[in-house]
PDB file of C-alpha atoms in Angstrom:
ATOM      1  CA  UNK A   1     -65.710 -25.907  64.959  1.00  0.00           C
ATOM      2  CA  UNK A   2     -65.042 -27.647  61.003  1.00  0.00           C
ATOM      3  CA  UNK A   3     -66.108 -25.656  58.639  1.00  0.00           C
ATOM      4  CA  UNK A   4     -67.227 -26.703  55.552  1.00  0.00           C
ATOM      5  CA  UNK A   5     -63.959 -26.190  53.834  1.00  0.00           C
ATOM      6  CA  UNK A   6     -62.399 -27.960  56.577  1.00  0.00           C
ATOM      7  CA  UNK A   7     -64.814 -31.624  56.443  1.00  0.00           C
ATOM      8  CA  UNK A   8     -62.478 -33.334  53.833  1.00  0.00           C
ATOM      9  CA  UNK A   9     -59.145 -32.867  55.244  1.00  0.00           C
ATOM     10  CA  UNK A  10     -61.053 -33.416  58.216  1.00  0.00           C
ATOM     11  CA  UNK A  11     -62.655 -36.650  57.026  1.00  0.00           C
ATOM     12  CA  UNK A  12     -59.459 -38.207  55.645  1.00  0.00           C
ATOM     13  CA  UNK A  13     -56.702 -37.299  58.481  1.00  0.00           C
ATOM     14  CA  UNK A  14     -59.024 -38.989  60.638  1.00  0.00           C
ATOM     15  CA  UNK A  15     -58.928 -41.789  58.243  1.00  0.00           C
ATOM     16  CA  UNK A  16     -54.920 -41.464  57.957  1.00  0.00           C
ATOM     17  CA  UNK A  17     -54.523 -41.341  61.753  1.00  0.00           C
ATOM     18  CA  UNK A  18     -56.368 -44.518  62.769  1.00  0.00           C
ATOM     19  CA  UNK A  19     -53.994 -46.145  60.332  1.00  0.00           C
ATOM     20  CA  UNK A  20     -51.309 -45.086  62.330  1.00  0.00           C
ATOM     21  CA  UNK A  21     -50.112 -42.593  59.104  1.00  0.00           C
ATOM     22  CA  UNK A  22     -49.954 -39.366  60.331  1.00  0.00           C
ATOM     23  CA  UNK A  23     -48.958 -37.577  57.056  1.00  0.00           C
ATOM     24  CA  UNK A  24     -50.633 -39.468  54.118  1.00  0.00           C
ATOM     25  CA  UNK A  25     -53.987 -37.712  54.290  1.00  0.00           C
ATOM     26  CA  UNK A  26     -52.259 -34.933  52.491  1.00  0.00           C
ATOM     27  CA  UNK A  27     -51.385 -36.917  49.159  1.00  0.00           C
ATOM     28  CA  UNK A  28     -55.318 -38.634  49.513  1.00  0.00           C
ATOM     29  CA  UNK A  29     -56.526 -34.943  50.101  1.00  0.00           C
ATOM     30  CA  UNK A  30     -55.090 -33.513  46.683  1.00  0.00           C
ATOM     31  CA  UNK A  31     -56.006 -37.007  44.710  1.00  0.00           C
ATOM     32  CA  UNK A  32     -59.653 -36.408  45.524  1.00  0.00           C
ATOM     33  CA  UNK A  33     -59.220 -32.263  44.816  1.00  0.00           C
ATOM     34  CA  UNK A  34     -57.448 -33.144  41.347  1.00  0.00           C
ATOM     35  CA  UNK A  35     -60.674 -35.315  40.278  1.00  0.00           C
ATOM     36  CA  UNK A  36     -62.968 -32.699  42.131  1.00  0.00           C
ATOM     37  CA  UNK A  37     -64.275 -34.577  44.666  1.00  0.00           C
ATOM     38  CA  UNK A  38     -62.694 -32.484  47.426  1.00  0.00           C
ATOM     39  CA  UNK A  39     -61.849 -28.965  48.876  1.00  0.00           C
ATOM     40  CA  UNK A  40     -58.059 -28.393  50.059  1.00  0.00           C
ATOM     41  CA  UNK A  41     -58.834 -25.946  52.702  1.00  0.00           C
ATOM     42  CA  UNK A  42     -55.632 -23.809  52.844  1.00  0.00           C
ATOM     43  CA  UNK A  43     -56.203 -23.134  48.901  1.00  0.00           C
ATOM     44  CA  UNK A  44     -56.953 -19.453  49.075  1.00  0.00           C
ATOM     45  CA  UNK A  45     -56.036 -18.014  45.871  1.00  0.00           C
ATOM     46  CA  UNK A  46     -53.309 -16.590  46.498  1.00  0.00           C
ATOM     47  CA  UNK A  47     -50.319 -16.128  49.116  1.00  0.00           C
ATOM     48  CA  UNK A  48     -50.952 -15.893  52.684  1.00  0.00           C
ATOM     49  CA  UNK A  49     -51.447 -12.117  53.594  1.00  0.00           C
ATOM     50  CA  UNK A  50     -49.213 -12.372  56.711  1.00  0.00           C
ATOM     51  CA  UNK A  51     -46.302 -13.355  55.113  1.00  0.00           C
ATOM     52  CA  UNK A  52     -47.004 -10.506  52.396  1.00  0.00           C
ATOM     53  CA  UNK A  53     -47.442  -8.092  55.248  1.00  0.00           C
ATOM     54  CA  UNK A  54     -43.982  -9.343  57.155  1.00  0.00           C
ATOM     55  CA  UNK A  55     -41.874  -9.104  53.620  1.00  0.00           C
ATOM     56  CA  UNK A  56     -43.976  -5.935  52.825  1.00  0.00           C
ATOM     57  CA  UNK A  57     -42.836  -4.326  56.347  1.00  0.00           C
ATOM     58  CA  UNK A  58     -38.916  -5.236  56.480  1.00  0.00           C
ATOM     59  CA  UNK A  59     -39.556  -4.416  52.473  1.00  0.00           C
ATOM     60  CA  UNK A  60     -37.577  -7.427  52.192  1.00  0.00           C
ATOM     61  CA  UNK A  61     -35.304  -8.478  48.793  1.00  0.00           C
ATOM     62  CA  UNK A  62     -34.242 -11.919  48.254  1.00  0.00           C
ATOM     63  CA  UNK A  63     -31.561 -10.960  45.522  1.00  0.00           C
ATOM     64  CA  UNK A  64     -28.863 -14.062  45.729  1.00  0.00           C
ATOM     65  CA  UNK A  65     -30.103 -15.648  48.637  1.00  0.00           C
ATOM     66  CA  UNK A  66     -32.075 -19.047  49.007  1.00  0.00           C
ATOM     67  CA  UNK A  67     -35.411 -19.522  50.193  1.00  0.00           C
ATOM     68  CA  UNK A  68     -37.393 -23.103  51.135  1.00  0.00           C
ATOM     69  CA  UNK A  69     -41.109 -23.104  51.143  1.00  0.00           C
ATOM     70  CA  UNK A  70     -42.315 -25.853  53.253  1.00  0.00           C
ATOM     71  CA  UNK A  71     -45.538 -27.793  52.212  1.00  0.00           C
ATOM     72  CA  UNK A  72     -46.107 -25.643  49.350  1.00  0.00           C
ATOM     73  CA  UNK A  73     -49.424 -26.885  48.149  1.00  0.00           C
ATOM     74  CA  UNK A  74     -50.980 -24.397  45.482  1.00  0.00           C
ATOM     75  CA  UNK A  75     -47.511 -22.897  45.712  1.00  0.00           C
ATOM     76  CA  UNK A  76     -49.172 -19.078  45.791  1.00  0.00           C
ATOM     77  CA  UNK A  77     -46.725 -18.296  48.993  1.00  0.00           C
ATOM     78  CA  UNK A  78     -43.239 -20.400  46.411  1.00  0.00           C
ATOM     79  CA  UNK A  79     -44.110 -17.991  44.026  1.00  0.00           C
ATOM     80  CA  UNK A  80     -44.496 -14.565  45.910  1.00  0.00           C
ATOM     81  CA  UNK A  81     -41.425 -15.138  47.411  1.00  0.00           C
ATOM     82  CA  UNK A  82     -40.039 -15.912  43.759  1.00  0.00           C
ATOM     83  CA  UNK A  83     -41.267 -12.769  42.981  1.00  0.00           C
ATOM     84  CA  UNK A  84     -39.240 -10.854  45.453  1.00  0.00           C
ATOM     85  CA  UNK A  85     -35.986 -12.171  44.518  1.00  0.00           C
ATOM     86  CA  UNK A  86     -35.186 -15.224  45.909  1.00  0.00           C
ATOM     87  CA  UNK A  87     -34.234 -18.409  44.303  1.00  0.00           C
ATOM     88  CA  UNK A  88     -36.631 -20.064  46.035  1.00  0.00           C
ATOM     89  CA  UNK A  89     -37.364 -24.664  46.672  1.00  0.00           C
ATOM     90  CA  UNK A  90     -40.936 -25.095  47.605  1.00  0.00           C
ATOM     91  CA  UNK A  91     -41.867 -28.735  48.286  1.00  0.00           C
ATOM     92  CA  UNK A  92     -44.523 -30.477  49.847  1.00  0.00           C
ATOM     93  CA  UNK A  93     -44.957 -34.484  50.435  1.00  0.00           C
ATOM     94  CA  UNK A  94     -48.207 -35.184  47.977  1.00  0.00           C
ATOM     95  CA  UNK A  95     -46.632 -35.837  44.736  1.00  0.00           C
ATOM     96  CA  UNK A  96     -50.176 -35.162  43.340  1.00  0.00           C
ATOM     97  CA  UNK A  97     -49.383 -31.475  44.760  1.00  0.00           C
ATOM     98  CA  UNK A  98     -46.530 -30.874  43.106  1.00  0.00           C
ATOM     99  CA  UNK A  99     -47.771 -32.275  39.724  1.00  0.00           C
ATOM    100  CA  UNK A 100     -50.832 -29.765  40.230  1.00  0.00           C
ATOM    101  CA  UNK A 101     -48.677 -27.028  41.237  1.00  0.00           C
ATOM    102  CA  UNK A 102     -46.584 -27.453  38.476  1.00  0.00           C
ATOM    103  CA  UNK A 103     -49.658 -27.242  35.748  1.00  0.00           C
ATOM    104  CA  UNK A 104     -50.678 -24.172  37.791  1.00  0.00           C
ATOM    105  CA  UNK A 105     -47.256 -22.195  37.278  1.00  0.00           C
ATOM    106  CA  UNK A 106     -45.899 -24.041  33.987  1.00  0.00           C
ATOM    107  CA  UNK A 107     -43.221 -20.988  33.514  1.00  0.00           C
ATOM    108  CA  UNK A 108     -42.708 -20.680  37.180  1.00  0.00           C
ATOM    109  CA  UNK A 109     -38.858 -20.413  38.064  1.00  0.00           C
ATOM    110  CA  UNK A 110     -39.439 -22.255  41.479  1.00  0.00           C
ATOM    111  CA  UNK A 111     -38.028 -25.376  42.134  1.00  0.00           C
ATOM    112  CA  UNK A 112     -40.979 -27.708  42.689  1.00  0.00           C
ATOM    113  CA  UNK A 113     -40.100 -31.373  44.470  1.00  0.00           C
ATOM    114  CA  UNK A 114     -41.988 -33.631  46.255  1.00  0.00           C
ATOM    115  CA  UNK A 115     -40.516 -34.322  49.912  1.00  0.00           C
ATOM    116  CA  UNK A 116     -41.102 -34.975  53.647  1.00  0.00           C
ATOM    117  CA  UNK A 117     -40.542 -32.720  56.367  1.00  0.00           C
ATOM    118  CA  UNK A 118     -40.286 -35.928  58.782  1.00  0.00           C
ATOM    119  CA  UNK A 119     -37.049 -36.621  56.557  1.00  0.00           C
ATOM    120  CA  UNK A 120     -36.205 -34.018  53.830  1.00  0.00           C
ATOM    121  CA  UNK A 121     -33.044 -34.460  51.693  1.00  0.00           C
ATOM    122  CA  UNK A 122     -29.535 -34.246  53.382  1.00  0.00           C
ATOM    123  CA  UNK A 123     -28.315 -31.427  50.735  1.00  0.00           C
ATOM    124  CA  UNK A 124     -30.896 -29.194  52.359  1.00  0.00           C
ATOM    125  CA  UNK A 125     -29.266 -29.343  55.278  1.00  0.00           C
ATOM    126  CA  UNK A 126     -28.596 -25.851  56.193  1.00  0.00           C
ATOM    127  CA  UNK A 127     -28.838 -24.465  52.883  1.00  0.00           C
ATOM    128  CA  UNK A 128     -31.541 -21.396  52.799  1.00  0.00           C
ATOM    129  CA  UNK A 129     -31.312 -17.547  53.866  1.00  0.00           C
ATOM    130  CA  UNK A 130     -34.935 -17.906  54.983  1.00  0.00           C
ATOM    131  CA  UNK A 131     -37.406 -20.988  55.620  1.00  0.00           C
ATOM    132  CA  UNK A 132     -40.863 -20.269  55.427  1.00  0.00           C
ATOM    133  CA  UNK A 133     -43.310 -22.608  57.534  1.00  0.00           C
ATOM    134  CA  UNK A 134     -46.511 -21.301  56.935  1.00  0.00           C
ATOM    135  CA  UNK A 135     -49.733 -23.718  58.647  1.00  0.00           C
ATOM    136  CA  UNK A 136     -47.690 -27.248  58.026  1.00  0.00           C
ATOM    137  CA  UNK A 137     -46.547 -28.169  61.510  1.00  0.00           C
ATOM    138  CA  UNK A 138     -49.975 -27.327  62.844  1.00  0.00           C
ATOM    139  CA  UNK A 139     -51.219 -29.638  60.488  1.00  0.00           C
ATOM    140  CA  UNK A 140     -49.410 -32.716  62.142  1.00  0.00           C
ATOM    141  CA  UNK A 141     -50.360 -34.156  65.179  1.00  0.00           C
ATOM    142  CA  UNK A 142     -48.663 -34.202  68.417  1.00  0.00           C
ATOM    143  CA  UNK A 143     -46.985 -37.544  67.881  1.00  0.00           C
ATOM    144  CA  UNK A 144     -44.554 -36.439  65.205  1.00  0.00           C
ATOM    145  CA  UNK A 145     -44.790 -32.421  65.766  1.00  0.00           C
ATOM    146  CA  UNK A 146     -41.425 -32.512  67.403  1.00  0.00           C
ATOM    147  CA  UNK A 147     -39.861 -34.379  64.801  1.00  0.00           C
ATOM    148  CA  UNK A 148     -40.803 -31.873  62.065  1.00  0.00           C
ATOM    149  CA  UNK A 149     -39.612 -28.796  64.452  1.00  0.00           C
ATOM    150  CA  UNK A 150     -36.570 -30.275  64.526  1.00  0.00           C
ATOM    151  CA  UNK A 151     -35.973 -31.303  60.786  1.00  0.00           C
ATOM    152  CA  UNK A 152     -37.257 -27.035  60.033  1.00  0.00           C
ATOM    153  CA  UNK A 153     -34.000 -26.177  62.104  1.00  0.00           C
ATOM    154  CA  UNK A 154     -31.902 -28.195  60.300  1.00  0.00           C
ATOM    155  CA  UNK A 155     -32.761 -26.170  56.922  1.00  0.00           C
ATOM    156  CA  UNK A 156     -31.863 -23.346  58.528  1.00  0.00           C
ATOM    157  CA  UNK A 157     -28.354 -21.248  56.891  1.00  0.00           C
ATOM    158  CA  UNK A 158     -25.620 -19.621  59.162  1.00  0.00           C
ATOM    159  CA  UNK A 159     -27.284 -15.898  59.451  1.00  0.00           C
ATOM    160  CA  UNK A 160     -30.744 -17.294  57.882  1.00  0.00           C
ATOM    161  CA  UNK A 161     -33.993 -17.038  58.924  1.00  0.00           C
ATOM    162  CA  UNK A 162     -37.115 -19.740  59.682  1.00  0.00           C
ATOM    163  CA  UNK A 163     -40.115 -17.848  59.194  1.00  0.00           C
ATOM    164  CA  UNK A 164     -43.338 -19.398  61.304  1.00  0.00           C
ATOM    165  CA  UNK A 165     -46.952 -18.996  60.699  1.00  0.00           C
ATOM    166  CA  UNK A 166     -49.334 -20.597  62.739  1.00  0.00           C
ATOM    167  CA  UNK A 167     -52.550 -20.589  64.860  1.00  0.00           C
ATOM    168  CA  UNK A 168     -52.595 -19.830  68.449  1.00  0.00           C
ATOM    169  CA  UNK A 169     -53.796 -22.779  71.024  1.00  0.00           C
ATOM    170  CA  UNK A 170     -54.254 -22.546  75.115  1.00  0.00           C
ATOM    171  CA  UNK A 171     -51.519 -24.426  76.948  1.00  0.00           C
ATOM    172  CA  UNK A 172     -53.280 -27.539  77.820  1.00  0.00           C
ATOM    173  CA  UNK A 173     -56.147 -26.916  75.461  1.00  0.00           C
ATOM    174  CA  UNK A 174     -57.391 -29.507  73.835  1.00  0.00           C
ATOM    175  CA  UNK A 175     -58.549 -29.776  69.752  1.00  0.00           C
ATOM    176  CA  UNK A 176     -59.764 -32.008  67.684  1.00  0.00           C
ATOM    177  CA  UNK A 177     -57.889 -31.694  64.618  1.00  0.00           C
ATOM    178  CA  UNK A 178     -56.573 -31.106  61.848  1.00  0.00           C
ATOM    179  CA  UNK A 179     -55.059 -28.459  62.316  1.00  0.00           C
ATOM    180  CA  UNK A 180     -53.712 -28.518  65.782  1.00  0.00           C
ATOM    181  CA  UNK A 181     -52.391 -24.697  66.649  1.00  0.00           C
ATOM    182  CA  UNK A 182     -49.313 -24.508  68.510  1.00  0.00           C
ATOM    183  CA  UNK A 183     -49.228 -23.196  72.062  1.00  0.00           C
ATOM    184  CA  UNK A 184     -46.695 -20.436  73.364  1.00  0.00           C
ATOM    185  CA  UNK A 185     -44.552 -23.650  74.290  1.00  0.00           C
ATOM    186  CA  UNK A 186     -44.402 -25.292  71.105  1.00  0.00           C
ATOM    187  CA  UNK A 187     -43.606 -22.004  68.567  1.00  0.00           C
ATOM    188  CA  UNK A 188     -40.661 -20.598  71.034  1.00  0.00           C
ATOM    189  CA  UNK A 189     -39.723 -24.837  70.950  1.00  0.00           C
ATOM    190  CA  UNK A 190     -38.191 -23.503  67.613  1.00  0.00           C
ATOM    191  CA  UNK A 191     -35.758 -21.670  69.191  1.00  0.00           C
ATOM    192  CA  UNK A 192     -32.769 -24.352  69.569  1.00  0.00           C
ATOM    193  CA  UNK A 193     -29.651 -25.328  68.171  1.00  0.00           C
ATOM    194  CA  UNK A 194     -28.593 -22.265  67.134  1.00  0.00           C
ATOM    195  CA  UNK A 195     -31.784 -20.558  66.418  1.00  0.00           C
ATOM    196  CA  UNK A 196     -32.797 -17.634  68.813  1.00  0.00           C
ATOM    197  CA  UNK A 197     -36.066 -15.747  68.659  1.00  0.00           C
ATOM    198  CA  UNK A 198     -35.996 -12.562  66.505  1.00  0.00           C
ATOM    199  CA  UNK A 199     -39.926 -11.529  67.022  1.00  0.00           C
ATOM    200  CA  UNK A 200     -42.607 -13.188  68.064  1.00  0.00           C
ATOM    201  CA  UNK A 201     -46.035 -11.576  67.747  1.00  0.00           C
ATOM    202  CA  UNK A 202     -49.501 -12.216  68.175  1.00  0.00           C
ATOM    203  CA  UNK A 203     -51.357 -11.131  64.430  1.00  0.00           C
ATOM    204  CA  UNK A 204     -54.939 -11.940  63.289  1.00  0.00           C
ATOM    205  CA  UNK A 205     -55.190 -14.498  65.788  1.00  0.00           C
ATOM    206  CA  UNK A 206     -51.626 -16.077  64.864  1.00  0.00           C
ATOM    207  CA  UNK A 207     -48.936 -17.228  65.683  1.00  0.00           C
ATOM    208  CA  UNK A 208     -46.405 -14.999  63.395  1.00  0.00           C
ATOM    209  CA  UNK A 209     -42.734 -15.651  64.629  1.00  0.00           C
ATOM    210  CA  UNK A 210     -38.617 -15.609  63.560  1.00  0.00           C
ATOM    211  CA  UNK A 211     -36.351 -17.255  63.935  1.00  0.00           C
ATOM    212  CA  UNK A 212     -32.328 -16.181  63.395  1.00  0.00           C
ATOM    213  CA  UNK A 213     -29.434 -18.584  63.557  1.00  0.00           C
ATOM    214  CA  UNK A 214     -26.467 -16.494  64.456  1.00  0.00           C
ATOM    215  CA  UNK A 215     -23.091 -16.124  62.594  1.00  0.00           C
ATOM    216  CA  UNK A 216     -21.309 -19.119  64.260  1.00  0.00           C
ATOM    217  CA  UNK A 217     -17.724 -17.688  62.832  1.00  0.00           C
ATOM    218  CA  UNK A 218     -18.084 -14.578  65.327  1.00  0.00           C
ATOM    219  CA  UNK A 219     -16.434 -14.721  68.584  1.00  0.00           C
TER     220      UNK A 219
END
């Protein structure tokens, strides 16, 4: 069921989609928020509590390691992870998102950049200690989900992590999104080259999940 918060993304991926543009409902989405005129959904307030629960429970540090914050948006989940330590990218593809982001945190020491998941810069590749995918990929339909599950294990460092929030769908259950949660199928379809499953747990009606790629030096 849409809720009210929901009707504007809900209302312009629709738009997006039967123009064969499966991604630029975002950017249109955070035009229309800058001048008022819509509600981003996923704008909470602050970071999302189970990804302050998982960091809270390993009592993780991010002291000289690299973390990538994919689809950032308000950039409240960039800059709790900032706050733990890590020199942490957040990026998201609405350039109106970043420049809002950006006014939010002026002193922030987060990298901000606008960029796609569907084809995110070749320096990236394999370059953070922990990825954090928190509600993007459910947010992209079907038709290019692979894709973007693929490009997240790219980003992944030898010994990193890719850190997966999402919401739960039935195998063979059908929604009318945005978002579109991931079945069992699709979050353990994360687990390939190189990545294995660390955990993967059921939590407030999520999808919360990790992903290690092993030390390929070992024998």
């Amino acid at each position: 069921m849409t809720t009210d918060r929901e009707a504007d993304a809900n209302r312009l991926a629709a738009q997006s989609l039967a123009q064969d543009d499966p991604t630029g409902w975002f950017e249109r989405l955070y035009a229309e928020a800058s001048t008022g005129s819509a509600v981003v959904p996923w704008d909470r307030g602050g970071p999302n509590p189970l990804l302050v629960d998982w960091a809270a429970e390993r009592q993780v540090v991010g002291s000289c390691r690299r973390a990538l914050v994919v689809g950032c948006g308000p950039g409240y989940d960039a800059e709790y992870f900032s706050t733990l330590g890590f020199e942490t990218t957040a990026f998201d593809i609405s350039p109106t998102a970043i420049e809002l982001v950006q006014e939010r945190f002026p002193d922030s020491a987060v990298e901000y950049r606008s960029a796609d998941l569907l084809d995110p810069p070749a320096e990236w590749d394999a370059n953070f200690d922990l990825v954090v995918e928190s509600f993007t990929v459910q947010s992209m339909p079907v038709s290019v989900r692979g894709t973007a599950i693929e490009q997240l294990r790219r980003l992944v460092a030898v010994g990193g992590e890719l850190l997966v929030v999402a919401g739960i769908r039935g195998e063979g259950e059908e929604v009318d999104g945005p978002p579109w949660p991931l079945t069992e199928t699709e979050i353990r379809s994360f687990a390939r080259d190189g990545l294995q499953v660390q955990t993967l747990e059921q939590v407030e009606a999520r999808w919360r999940a990790v992903f290690v790629r092993g030390d390929n030096t070992s024998s």
